[in-house]
mmCIF file with all atom_site columns, C-alpha atoms and ligand atoms in Angstrom:
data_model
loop_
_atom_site.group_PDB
_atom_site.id
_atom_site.type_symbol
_atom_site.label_atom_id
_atom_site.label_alt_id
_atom_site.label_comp_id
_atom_site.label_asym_id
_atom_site.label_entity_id
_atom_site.label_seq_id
_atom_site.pdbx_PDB_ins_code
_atom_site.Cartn_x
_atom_site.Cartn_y
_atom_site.Cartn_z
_atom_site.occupancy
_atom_site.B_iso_or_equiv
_atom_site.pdbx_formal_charge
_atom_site.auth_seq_id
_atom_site.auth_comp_id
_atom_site.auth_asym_id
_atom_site.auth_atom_id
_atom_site.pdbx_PDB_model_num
ATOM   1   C  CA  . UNK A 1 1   ? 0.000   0.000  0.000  1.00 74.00 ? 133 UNK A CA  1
ATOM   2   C  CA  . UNK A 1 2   ? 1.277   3.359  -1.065 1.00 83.00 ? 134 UNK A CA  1
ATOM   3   C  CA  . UNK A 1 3   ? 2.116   6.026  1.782  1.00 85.00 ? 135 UNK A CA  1
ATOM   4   C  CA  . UNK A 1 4   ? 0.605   9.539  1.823  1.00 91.00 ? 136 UNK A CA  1
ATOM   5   C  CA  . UNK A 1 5   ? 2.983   12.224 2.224  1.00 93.00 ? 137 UNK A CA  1
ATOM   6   C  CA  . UNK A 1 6   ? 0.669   15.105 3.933  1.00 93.00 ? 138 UNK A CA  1
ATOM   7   C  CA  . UNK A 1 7   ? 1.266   18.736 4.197  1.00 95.00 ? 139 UNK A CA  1
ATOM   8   C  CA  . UNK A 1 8   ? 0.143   19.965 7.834  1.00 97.00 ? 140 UNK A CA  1
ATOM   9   C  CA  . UNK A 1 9   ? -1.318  22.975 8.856  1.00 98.00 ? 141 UNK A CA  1
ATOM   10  C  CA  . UNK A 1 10  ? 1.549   25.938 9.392  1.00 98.00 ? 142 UNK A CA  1
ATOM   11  C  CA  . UNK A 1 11  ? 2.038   28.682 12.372 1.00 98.00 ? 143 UNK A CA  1
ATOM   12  C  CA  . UNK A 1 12  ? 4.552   31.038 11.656 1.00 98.00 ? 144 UNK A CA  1
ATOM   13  C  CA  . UNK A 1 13  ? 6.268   31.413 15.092 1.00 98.00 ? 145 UNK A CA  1
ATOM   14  C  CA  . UNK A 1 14  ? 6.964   35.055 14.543 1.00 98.00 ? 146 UNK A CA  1
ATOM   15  C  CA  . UNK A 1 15  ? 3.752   36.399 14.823 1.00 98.00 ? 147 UNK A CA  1
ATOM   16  C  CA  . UNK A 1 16  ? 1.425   33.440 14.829 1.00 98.00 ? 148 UNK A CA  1
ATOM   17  C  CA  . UNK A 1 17  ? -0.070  33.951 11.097 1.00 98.00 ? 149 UNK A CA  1
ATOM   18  C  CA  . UNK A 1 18  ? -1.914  30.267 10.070 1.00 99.00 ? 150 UNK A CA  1
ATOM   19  C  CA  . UNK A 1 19  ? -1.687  28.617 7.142  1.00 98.00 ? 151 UNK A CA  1
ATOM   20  C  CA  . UNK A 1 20  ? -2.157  26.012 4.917  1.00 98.00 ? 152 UNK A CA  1
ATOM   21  C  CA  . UNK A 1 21  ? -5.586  24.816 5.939  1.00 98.00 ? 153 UNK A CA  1
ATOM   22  C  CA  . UNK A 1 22  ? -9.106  26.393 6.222  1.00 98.00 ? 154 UNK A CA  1
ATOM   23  C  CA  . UNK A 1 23  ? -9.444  28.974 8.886  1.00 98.00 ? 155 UNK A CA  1
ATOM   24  C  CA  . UNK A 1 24  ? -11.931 30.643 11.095 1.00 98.00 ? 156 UNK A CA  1
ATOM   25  C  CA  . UNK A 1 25  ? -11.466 34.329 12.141 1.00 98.00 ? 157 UNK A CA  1
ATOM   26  C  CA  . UNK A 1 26  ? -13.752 35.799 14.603 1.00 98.00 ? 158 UNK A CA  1
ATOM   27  C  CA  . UNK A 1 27  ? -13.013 39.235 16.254 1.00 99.00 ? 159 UNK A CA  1
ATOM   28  C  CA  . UNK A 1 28  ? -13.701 40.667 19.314 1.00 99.00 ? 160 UNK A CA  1
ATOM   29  C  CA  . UNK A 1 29  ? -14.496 44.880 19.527 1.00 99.00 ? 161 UNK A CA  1
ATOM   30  C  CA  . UNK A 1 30  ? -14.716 46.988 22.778 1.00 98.00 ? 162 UNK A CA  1
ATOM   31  C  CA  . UNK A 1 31  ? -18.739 47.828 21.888 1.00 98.00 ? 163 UNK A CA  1
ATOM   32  C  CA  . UNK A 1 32  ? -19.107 43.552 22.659 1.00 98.00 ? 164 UNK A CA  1
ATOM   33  C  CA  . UNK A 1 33  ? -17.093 44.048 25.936 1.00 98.00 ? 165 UNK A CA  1
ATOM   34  C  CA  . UNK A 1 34  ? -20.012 45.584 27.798 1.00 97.00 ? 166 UNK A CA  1
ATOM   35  C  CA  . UNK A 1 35  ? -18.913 45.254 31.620 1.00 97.00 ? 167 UNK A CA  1
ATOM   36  C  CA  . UNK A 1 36  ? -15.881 43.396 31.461 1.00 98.00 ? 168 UNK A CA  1
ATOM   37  C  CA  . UNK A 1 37  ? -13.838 47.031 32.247 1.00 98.00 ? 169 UNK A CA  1
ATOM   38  C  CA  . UNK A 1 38  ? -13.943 48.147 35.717 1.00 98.00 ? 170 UNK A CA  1
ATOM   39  C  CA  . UNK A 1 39  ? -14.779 52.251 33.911 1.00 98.00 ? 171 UNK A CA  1
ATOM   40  C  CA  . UNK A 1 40  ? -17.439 51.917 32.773 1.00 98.00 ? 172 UNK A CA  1
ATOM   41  C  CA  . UNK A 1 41  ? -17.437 55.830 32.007 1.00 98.00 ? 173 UNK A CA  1
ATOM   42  C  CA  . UNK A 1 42  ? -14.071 55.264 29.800 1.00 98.00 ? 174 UNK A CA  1
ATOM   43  C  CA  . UNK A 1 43  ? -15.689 52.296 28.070 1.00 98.00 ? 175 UNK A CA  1
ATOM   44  C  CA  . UNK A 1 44  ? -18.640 54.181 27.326 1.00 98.00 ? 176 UNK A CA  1
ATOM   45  C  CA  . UNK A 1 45  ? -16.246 57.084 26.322 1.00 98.00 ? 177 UNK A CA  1
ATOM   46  C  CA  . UNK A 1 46  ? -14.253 54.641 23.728 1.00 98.00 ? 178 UNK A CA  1
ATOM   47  C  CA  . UNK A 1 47  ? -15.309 54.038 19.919 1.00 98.00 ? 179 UNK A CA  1
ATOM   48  C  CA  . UNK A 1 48  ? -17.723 50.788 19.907 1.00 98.00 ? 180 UNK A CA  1
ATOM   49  C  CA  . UNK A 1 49  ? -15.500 49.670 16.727 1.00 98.00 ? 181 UNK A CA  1
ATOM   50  C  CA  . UNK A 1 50  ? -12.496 49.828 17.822 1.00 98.00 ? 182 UNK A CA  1
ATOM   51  C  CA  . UNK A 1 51  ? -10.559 45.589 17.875 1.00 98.00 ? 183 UNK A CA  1
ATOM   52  C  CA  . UNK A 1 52  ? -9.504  44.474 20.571 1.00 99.00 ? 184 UNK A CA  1
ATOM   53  C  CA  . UNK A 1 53  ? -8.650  41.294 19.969 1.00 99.00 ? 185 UNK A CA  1
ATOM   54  C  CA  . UNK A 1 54  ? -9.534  38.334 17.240 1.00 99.00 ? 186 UNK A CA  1
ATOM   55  C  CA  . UNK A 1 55  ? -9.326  34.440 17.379 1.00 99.00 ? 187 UNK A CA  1
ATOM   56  C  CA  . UNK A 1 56  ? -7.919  32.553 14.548 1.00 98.00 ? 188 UNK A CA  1
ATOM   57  C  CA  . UNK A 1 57  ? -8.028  28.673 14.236 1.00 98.00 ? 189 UNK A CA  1
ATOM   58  C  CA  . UNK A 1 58  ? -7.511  25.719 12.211 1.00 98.00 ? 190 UNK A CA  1
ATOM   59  C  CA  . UNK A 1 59  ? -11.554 24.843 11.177 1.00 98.00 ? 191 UNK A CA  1
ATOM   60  C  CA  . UNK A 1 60  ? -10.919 21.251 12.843 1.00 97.00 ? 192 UNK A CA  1
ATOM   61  C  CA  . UNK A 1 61  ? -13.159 18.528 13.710 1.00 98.00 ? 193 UNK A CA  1
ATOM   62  C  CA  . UNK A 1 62  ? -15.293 18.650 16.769 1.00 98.00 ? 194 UNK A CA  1
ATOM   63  C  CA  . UNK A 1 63  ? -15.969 15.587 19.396 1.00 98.00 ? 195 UNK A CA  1
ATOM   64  C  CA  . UNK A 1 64  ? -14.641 13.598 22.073 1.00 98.00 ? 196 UNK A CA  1
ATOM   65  C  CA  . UNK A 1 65  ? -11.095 13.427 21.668 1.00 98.00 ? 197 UNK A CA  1
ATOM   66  C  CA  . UNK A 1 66  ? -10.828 16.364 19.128 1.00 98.00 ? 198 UNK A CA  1
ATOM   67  C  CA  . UNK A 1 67  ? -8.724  18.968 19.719 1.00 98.00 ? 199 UNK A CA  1
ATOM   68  C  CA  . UNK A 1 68  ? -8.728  22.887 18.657 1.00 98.00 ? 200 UNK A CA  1
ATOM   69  C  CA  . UNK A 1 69  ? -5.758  24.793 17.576 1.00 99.00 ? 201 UNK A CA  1
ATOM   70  C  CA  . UNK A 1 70  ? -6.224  28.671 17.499 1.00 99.00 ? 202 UNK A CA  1
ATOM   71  C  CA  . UNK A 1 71  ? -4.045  32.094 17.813 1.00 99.00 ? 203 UNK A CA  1
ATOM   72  C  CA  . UNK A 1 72  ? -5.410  35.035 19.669 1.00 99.00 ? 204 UNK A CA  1
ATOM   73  C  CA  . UNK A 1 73  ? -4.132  38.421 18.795 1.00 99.00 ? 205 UNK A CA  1
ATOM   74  C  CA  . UNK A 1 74  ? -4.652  41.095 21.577 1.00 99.00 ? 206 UNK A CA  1
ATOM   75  C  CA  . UNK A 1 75  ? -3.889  44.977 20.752 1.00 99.00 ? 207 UNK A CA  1
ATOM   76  C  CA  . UNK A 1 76  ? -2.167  47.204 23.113 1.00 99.00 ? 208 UNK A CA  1
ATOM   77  C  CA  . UNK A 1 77  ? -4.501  49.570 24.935 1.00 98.00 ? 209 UNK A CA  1
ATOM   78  C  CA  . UNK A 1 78  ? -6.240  50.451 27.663 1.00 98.00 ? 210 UNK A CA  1
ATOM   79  C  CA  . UNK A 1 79  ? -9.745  51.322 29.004 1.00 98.00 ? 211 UNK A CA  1
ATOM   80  C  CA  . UNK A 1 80  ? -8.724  53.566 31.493 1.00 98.00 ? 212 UNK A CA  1
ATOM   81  C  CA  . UNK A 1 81  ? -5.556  52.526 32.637 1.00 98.00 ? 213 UNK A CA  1
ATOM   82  C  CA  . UNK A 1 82  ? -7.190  48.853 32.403 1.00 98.00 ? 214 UNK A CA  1
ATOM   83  C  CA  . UNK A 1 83  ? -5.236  47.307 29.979 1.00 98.00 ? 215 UNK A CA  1
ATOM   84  C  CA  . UNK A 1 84  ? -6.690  45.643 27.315 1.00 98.00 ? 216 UNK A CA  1
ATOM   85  C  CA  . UNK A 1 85  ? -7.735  41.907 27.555 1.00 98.00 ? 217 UNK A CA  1
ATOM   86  C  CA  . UNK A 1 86  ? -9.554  38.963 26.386 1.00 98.00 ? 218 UNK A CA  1
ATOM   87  C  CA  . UNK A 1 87  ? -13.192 38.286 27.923 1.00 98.00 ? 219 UNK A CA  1
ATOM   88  C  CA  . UNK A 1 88  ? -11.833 35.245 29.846 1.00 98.00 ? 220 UNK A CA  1
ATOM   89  C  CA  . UNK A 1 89  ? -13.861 32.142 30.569 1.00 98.00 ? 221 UNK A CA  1
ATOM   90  C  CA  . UNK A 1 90  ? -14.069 28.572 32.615 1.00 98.00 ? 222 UNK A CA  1
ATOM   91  C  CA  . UNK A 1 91  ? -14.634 26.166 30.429 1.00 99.00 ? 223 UNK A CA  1
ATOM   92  C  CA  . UNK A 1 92  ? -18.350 24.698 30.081 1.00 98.00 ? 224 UNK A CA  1
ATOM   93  C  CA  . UNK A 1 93  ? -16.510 21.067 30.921 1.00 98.00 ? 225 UNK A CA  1
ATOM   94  C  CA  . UNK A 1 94  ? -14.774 22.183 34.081 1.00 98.00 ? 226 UNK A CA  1
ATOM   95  C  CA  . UNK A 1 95  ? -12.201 19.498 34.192 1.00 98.00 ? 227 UNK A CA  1
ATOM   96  C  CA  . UNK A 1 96  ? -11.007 20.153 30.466 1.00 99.00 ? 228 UNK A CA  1
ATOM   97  C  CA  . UNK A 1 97  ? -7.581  21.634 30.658 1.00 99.00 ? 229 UNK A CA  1
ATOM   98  C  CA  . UNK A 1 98  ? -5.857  23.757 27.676 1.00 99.00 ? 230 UNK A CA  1
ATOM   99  C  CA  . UNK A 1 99  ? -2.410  24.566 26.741 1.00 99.00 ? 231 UNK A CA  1
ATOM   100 C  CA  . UNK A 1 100 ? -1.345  28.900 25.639 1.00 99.00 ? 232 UNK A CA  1
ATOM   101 C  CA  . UNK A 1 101 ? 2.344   29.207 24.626 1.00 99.00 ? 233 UNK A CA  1
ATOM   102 C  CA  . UNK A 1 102 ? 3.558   33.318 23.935 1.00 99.00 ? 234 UNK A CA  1
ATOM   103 C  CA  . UNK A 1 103 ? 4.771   34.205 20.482 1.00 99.00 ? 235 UNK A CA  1
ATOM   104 C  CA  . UNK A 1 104 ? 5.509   37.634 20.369 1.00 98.00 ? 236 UNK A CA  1
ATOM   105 C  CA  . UNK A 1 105 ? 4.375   40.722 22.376 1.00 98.00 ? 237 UNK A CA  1
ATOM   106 C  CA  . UNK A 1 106 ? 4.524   40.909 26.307 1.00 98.00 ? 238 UNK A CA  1
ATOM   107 C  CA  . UNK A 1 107 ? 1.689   40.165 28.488 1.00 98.00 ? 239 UNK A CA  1
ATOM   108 C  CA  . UNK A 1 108 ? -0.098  37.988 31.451 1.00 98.00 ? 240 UNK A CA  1
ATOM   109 C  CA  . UNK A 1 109 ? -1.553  35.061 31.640 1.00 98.00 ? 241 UNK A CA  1
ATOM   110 C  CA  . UNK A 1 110 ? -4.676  36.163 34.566 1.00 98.00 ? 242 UNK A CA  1
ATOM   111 C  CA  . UNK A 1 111 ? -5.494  32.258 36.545 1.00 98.00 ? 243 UNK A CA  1
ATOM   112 C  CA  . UNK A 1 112 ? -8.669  31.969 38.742 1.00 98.00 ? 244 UNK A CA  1
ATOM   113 C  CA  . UNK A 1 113 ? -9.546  28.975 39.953 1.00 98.00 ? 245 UNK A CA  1
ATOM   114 C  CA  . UNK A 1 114 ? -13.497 28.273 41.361 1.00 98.00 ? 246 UNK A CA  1
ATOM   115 C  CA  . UNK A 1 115 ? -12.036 29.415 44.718 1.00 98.00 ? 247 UNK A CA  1
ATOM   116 C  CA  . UNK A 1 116 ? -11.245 33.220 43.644 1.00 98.00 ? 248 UNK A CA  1
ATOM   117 C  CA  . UNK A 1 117 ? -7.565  32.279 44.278 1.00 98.00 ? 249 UNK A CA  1
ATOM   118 C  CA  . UNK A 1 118 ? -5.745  34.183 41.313 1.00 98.00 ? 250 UNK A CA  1
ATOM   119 C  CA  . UNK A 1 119 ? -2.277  33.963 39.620 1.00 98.00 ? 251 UNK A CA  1
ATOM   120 C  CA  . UNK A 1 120 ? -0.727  35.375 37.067 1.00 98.00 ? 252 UNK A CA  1
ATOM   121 C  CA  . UNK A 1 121 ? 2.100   34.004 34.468 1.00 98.00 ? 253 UNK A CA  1
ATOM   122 C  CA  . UNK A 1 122 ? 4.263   36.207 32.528 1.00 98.00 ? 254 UNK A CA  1
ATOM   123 C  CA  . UNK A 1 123 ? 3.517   35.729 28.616 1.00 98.00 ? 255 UNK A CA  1
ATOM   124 C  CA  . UNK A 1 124 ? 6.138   36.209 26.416 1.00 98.00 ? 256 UNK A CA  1
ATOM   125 C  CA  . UNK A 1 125 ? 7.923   34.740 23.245 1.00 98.00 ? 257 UNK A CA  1
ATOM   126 C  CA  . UNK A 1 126 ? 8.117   30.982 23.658 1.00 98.00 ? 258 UNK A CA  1
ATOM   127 C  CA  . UNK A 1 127 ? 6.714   31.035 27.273 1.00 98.00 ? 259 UNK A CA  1
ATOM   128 C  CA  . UNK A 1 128 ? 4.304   27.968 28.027 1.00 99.00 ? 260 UNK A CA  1
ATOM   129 C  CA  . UNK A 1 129 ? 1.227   28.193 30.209 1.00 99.00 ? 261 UNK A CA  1
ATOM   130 C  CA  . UNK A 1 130 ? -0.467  24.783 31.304 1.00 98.00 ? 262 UNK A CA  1
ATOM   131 C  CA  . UNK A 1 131 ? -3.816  25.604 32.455 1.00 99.00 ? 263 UNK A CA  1
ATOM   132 C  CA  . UNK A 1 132 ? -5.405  22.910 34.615 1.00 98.00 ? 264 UNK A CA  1
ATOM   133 C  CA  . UNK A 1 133 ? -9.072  22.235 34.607 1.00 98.00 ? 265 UNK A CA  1
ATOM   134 C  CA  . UNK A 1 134 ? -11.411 24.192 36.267 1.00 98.00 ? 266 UNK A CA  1
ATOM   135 C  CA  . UNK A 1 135 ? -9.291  27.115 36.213 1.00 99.00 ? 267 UNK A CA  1
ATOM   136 C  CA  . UNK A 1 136 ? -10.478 30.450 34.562 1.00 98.00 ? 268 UNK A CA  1
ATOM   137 C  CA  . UNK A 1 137 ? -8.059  32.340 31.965 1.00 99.00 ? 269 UNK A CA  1
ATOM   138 C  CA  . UNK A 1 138 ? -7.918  35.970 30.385 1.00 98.00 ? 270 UNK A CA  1
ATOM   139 C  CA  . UNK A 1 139 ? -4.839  37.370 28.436 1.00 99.00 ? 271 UNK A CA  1
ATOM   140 C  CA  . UNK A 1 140 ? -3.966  40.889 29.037 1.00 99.00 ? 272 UNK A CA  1
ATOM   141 C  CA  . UNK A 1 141 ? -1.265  42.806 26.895 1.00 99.00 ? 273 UNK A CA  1
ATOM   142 C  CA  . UNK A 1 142 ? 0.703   45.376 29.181 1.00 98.00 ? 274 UNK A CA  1
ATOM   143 C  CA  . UNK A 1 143 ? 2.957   46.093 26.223 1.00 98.00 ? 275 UNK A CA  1
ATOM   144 C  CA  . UNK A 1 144 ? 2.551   48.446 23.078 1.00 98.00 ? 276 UNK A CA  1
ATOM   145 C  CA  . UNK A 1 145 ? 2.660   45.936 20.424 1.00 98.00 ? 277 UNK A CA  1
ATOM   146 C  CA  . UNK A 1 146 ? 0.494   42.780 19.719 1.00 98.00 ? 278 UNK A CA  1
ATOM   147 C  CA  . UNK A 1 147 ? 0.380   40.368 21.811 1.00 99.00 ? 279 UNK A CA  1
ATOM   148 C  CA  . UNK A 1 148 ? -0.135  36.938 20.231 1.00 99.00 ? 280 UNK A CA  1
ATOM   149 C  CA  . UNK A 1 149 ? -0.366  33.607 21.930 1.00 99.00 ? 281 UNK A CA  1
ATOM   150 C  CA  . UNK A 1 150 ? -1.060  30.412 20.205 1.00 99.00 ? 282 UNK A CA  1
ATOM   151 C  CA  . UNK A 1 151 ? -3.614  27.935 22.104 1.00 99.00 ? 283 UNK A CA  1
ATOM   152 C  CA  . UNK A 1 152 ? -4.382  24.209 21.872 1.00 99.00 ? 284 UNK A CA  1
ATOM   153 C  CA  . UNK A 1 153 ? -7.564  23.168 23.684 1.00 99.00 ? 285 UNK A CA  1
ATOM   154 C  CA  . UNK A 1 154 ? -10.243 20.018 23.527 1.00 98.00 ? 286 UNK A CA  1
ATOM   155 C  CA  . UNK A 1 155 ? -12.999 20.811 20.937 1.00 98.00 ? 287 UNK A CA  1
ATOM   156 C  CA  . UNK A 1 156 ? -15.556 19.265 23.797 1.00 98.00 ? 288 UNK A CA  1
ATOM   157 C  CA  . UNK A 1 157 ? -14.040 21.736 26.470 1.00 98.00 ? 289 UNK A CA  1
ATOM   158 C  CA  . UNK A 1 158 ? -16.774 25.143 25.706 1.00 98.00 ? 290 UNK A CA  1
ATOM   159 C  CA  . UNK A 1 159 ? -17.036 28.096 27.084 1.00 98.00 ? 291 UNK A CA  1
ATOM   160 C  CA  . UNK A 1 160 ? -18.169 29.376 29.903 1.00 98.00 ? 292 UNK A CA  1
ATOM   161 C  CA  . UNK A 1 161 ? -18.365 32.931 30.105 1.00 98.00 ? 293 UNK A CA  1
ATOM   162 C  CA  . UNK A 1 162 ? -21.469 33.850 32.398 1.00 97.00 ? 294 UNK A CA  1
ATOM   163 C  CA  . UNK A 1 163 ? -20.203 32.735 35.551 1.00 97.00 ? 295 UNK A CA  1
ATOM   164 C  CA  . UNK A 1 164 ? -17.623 35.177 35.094 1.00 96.00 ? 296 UNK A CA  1
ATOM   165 C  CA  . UNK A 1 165 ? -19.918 38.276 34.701 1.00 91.00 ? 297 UNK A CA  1
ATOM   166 C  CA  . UNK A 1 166 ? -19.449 39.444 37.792 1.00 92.00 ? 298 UNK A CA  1
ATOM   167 C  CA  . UNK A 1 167 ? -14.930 40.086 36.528 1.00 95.00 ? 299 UNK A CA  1
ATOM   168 C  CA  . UNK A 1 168 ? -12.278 38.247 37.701 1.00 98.00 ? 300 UNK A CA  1
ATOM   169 C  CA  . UNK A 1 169 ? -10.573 38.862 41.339 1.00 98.00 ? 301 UNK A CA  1
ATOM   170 C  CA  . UNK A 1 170 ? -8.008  40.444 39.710 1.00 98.00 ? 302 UNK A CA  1
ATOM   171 C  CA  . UNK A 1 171 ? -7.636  43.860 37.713 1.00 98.00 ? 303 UNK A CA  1
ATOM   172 C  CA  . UNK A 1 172 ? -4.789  44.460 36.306 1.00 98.00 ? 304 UNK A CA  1
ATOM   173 C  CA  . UNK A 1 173 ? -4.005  48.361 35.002 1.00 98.00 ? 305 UNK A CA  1
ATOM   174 C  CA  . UNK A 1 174 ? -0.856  50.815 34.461 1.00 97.00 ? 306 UNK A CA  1
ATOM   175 C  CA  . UNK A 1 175 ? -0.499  51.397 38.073 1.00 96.00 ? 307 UNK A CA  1
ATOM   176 C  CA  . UNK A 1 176 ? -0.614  48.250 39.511 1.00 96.00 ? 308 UNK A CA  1
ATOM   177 C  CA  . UNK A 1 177 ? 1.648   46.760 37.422 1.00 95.00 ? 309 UNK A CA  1
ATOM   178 C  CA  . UNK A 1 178 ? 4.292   49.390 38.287 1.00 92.00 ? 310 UNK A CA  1
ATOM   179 C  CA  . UNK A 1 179 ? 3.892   47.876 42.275 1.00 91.00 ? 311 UNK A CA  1
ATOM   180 C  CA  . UNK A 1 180 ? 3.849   44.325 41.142 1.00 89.00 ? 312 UNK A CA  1
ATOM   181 C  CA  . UNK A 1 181 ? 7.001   45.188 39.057 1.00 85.00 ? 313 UNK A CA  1
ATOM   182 C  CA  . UNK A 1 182 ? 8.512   46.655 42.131 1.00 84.00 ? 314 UNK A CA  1
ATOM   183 C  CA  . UNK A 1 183 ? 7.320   44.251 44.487 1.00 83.00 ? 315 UNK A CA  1
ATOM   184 C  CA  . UNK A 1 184 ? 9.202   41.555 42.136 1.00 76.00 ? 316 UNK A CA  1
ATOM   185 C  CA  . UNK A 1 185 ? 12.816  44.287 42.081 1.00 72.00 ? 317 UNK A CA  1
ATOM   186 C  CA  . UNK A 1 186 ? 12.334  43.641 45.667 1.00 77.00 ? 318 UNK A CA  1
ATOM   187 C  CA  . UNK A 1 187 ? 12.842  39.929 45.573 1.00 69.00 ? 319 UNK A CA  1
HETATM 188 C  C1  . LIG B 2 .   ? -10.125 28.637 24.011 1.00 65.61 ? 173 LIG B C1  1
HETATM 189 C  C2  . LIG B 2 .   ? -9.319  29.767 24.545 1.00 65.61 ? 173 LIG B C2  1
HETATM 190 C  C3  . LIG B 2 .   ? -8.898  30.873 23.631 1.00 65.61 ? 173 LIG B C3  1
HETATM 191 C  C4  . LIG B 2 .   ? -9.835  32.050 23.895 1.00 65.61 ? 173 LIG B C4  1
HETATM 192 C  C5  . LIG B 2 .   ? -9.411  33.347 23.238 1.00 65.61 ? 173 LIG B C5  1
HETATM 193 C  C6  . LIG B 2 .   ? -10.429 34.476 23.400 1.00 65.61 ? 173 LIG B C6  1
HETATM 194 O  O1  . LIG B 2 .   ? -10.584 27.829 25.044 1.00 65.61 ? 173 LIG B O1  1
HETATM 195 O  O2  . LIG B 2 .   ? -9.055  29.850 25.717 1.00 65.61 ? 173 LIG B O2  1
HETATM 196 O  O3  . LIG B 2 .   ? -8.899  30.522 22.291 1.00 65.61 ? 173 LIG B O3  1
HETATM 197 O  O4  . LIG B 2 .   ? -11.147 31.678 23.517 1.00 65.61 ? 173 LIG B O4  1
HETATM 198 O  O5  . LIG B 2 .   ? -8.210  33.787 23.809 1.00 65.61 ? 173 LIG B O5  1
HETATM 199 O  O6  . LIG B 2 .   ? -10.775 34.645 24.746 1.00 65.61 ? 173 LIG B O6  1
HETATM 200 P  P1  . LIG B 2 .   ? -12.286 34.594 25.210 1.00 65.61 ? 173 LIG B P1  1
HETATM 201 O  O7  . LIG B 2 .   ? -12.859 33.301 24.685 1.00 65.61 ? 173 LIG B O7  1
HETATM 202 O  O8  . LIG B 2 .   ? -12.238 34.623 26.699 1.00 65.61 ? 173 LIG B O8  1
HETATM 203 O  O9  . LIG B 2 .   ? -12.978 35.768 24.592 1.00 65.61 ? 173 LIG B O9  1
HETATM 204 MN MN1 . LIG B 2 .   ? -10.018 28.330 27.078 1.00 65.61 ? 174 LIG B MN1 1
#
């Protein structure tokens, strides 16, 4: 029987552009991100249309045992001196875990985990973040480029944004990151 040389799907490393198999694009602008900024006065103040980030992936198969590989591309900016981040979610099957690893840009990796109990992992060009089940995740960028991380997740994992409505434990803006920078100077 003859062997099948196939060509797989492609990420360019550099700044996690897809390729080589059928994509899905979906992006995400601040007028969808009702609530999710603590001022809500700046939100309000911001241009509905504005990106903030968008979700690229491989159009893959779905089911038990399936898994989805997708980039997400966060701009710099802030609301406020919020900085700019995904929506974050639990997944709808708790126990489903999910894999981020940084490409380019500088950011954090915000951790909650059904306790409240929060931590957050540097994100940064070939950094690796192993999320456990049942643990929350939002990216923020605190940098002035892109920030781009590539993702690799079970397709039967979901999302589950709603129990999340009421924001994460932690808020991270311009002038608490200068303390936690400080904080870490400080050993
Ligand atoms: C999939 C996953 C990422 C996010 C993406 C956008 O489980 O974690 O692909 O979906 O970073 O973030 P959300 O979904 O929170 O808007
Ligand atoms: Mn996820």
């Amino acid at each position: 029987m003859k062997t099948l040389l196939h060509l797989p799907p492609h990420v360019a490393w550099a700044n996690g552009a897809l390729s080589r198999a059928p994509l899905i694009r979906k992006t995400t602008h601040l007028g969808d991100l009702a609530g999710v900024f603590a001022d809500t006065d700046a939100w309000q103040r911001c241009d509905p249309s504005q990106p903030v980030y968008s979700v690229e992936m491989f159009d893959s198969p779905s089911g038990d045992g399936e898994l989805y590989t997708g980039v997400t591309h966060l701009n710099p900016g802030c609301v406020g001196d919020e900085y700019f981040m995904t929506r974050g979610h639990f997944h709808a099957r708790r126990e489903q875990g999910e894999v981020y690893f940084g490409l380019q840009g500088e950011g954090l990796l915000l951790l909650q985990n059904e306790q409240g109990k929060v931590r957050l992992e540097q994100v940064h060009p070939g950094s690796v973040h192993i999320i456990a089940g049942f643990t929350a995740h939002r990216l923020i960028n605190t940098d002035s480029q892109i920030l781009s991380a590539l993702a690799v997740w079970p397709s039967v994992a979901g999302h589950d944004y709603a129990s999340l409505a009421g924001g994460f434990a932690k808020r991270v803006t311009v002038q608490n990151l200068k303390l936690m920078a400080k904080e870490v100077q400080n050993g």
